[in-house]
Coordinates of C-alpha atoms in Angstrom, one line a residue:
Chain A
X1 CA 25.1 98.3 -70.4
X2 CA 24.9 95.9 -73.2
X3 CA 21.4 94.7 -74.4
X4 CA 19.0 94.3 -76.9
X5 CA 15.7 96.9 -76.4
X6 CA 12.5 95.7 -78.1
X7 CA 9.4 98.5 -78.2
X8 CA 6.8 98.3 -77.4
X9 CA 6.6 95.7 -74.3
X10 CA 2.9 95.5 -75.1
X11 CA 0.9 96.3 -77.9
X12 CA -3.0 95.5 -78.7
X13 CA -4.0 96.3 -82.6
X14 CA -6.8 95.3 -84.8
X15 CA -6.9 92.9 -87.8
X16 CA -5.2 94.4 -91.1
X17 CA -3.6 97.6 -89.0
X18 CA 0.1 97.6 -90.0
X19 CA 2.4 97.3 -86.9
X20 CA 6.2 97.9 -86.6
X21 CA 8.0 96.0 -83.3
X22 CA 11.5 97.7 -83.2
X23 CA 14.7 95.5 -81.7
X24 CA 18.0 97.3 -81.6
X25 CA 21.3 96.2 -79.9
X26 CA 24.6 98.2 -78.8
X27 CA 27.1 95.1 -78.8
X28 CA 28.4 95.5 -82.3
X29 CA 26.7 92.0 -83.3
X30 CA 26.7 90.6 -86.7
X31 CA 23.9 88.0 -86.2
X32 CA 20.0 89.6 -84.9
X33 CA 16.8 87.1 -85.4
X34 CA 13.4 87.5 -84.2
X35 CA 11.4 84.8 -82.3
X36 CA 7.8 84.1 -80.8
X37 CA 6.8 82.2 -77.9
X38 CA 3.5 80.4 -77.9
X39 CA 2.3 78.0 -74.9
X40 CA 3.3 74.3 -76.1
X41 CA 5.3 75.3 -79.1
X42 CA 8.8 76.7 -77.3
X43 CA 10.8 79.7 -79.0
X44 CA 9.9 79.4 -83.0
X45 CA 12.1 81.8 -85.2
X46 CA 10.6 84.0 -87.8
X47 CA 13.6 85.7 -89.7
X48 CA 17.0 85.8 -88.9
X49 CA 19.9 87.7 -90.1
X50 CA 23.7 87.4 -90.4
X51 CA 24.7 90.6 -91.6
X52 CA 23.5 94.3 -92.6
X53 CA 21.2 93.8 -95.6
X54 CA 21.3 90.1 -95.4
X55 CA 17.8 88.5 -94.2
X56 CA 16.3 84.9 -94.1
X57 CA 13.4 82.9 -93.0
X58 CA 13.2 80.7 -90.0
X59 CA 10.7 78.4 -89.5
X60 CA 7.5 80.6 -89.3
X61 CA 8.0 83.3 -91.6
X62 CA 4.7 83.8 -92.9
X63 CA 3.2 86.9 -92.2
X64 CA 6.5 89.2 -91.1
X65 CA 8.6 91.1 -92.8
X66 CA 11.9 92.0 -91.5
X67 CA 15.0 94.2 -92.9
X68 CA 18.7 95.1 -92.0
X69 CA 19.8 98.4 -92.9
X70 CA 22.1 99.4 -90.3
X71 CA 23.8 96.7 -87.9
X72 CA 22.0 97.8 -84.6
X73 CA 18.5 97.8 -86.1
X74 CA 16.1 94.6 -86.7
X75 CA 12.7 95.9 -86.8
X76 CA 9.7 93.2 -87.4
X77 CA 6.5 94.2 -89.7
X78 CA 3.8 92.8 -89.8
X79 CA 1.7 94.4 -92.7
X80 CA -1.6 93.1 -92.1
X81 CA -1.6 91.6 -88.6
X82 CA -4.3 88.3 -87.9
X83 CA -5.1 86.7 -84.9
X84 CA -3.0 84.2 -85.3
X85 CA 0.4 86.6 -84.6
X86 CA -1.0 87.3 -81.5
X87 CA 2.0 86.1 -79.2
X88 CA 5.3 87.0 -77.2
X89 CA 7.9 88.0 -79.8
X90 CA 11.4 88.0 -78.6
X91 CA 14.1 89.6 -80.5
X92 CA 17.8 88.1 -80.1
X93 CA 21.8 88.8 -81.3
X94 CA 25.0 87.2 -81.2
X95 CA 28.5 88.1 -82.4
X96 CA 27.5 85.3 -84.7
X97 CA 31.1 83.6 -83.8
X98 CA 31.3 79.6 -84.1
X99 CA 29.5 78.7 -80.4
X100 CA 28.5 82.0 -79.2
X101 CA 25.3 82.5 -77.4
X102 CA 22.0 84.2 -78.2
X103 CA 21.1 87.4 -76.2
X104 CA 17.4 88.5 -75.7
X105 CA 15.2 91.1 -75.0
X106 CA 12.3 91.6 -72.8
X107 CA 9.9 90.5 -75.2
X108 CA 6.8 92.4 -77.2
X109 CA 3.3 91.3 -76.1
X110 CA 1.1 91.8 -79.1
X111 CA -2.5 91.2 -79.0
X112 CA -4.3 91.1 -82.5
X113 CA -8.2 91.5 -82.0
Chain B
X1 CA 9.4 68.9 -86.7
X2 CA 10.7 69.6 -83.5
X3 CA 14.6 69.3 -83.3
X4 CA 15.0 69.7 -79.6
X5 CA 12.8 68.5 -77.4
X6 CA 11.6 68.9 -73.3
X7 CA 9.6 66.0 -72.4
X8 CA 8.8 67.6 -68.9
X9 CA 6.7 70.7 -69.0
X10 CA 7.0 71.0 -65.2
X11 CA 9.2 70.1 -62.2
X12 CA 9.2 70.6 -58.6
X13 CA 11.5 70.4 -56.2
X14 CA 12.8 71.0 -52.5
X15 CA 15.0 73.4 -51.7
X16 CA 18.9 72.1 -51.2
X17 CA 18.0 69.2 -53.1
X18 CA 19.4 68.7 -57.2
X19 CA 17.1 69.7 -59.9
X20 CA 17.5 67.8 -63.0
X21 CA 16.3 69.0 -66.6
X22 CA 16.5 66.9 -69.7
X23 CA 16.3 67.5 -73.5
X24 CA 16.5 65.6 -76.5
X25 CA 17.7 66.4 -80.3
X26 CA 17.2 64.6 -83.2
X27 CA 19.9 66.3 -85.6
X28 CA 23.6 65.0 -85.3
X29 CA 25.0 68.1 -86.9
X30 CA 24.2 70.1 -83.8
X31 CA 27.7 71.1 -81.9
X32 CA 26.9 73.6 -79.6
X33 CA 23.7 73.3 -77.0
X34 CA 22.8 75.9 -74.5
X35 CA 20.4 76.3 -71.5
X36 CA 18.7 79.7 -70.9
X37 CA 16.6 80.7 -68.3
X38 CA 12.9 82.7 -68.2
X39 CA 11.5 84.6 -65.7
X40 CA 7.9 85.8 -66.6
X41 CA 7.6 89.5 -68.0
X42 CA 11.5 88.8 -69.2
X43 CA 13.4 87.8 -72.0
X44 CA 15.3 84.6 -71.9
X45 CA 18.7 84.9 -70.3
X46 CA 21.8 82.7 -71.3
X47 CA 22.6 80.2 -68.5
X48 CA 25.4 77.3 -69.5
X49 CA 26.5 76.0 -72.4
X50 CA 28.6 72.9 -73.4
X51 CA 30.8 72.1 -77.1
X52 CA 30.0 69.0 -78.6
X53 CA 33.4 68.3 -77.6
X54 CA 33.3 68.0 -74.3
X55 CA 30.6 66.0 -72.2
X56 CA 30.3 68.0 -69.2
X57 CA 30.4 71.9 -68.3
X58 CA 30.2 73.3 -64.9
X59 CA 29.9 76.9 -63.7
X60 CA 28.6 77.1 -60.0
X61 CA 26.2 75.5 -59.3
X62 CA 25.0 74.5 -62.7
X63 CA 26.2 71.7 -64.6
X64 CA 25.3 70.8 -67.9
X65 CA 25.8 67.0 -69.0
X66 CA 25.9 65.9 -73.0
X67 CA 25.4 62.4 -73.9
X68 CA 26.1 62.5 -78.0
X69 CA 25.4 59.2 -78.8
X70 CA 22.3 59.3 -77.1
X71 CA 21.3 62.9 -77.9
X72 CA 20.9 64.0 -74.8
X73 CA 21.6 66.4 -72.6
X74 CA 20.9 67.7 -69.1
X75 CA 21.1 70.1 -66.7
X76 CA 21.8 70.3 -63.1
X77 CA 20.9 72.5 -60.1
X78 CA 22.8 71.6 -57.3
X79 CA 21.9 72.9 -54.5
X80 CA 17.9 73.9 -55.3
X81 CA 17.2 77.4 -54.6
X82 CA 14.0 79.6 -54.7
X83 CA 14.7 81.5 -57.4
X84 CA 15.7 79.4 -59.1
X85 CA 12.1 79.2 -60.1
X86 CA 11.6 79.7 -63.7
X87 CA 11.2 78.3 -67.0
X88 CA 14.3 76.7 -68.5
X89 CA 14.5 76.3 -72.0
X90 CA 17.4 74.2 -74.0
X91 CA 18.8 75.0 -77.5
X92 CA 21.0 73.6 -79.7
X93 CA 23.0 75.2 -82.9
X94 CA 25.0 73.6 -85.9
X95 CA 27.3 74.6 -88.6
X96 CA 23.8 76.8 -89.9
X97 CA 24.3 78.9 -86.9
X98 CA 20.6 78.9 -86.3
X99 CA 19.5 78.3 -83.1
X100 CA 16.7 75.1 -82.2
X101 CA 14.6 75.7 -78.9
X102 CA 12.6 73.4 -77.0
X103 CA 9.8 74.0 -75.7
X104 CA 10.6 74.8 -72.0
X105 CA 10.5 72.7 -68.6
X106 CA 8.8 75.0 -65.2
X107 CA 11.0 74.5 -62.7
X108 CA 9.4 75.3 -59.4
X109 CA 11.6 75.1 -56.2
X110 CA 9.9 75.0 -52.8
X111 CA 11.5 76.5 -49.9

């Protein structure tokens, strides 16, 4: 079955303890990003990426850390997690073709304390 | 700033009857718009689409409408249906192949 698998689903961590969310995908896509969903504010994107070992910011990249080493794997870091990151992350992929959509995973709950 | 806009946070509606959701943009060099759908404890899920060359896509019982010159676009339910409960959020995409979200309308159908 195609999809994208994010782990953990839910994850509670204290200030300053370095977390790793993984996100990997088995449809051969070019194009992985990673989002997070807060009440009011919609679908923000952190970092994106078009290709293996090619990353970029998105519009709230403060924070994360991302990288691209093989194709299927898009893991987000978060060195020293803050309250602030505590949110819904949601990591995506395309075939990154002109007008092809974005597919999700369930999402990562992470509570920073 | 926010690119793509969902005035309505919420909607209800009856069953059988249409459900209409509406977003703005701001940036003309969007082309390709999308419409995804969210169920709690899930990620979002691709609905519709529509080509900034056409002005109306259909698939079942979803249609999605695209006004260019006023930036707008909707979506339509037609007929209403329970589960079609969830949060529908619209996106839109340019020549930077990033994707812009809005912030999501509730849709609540009552049976």
């Amino acid at each position: 079955e195609a999809q994208v698998t994010q782990n953990p689903r839910y994850l509670i961590t204290v200030t300053g303890k370095k977390l790793t969310v993984t996100c990997s995908q088995n449809m051969n896509h070019e194009y992985m990003s990673w989002y997070r969903q807060d009440p009011g504010l919609g679908l923000r994107q952190i970092y994106y990426s078009m290709n293996v070992e090619v990353t970029d910011k998105g519009d709230v990249p403060e924070g994360y850390k991302v990288s691209r080493k093989e194709k299927r794997n898009f893991p987000l870091i978060l060195e020293s997690p803050s309250p602030n990151q505590t949110s819904l992350y949601f990591c995506a992929s395309s075939s990154g073709f002109y007008n092809s959509p974005l597919h999700f995973g369930n999402g990562t709950r992470l509570t920073v304390t | 700033d926010q690119q793509v806009k969902q005035n309505s946070p919420s909607l209800s509606v009856q069953e059988g009857r249409i459900s209409i959701l509406n977003c703005d943009y701001t940036n003309s060099m969007f082309d390709y718009f999308l419409w995804y759908k969210k169920y709690p404890a899930e990620g979002p899920t691709f609905l519709i689409s529509i080509s900034s060359i056409k002005d109306k896509n259909e698939d079942g019982r979803f249609t999605v409408f695209l006004n260019k010159s006023a930036k707008h676009l909707s979506l339509h339910i037609v007929p209403s249906q329970p589960g079609d409960s969830a949060v529908y959020f619209c996106a839109a995409s340019g020549t930077d192949n990033q994707f812009y979200f809005g912030t999501g309308t509730s849709l609540t159908v009552i049976p």
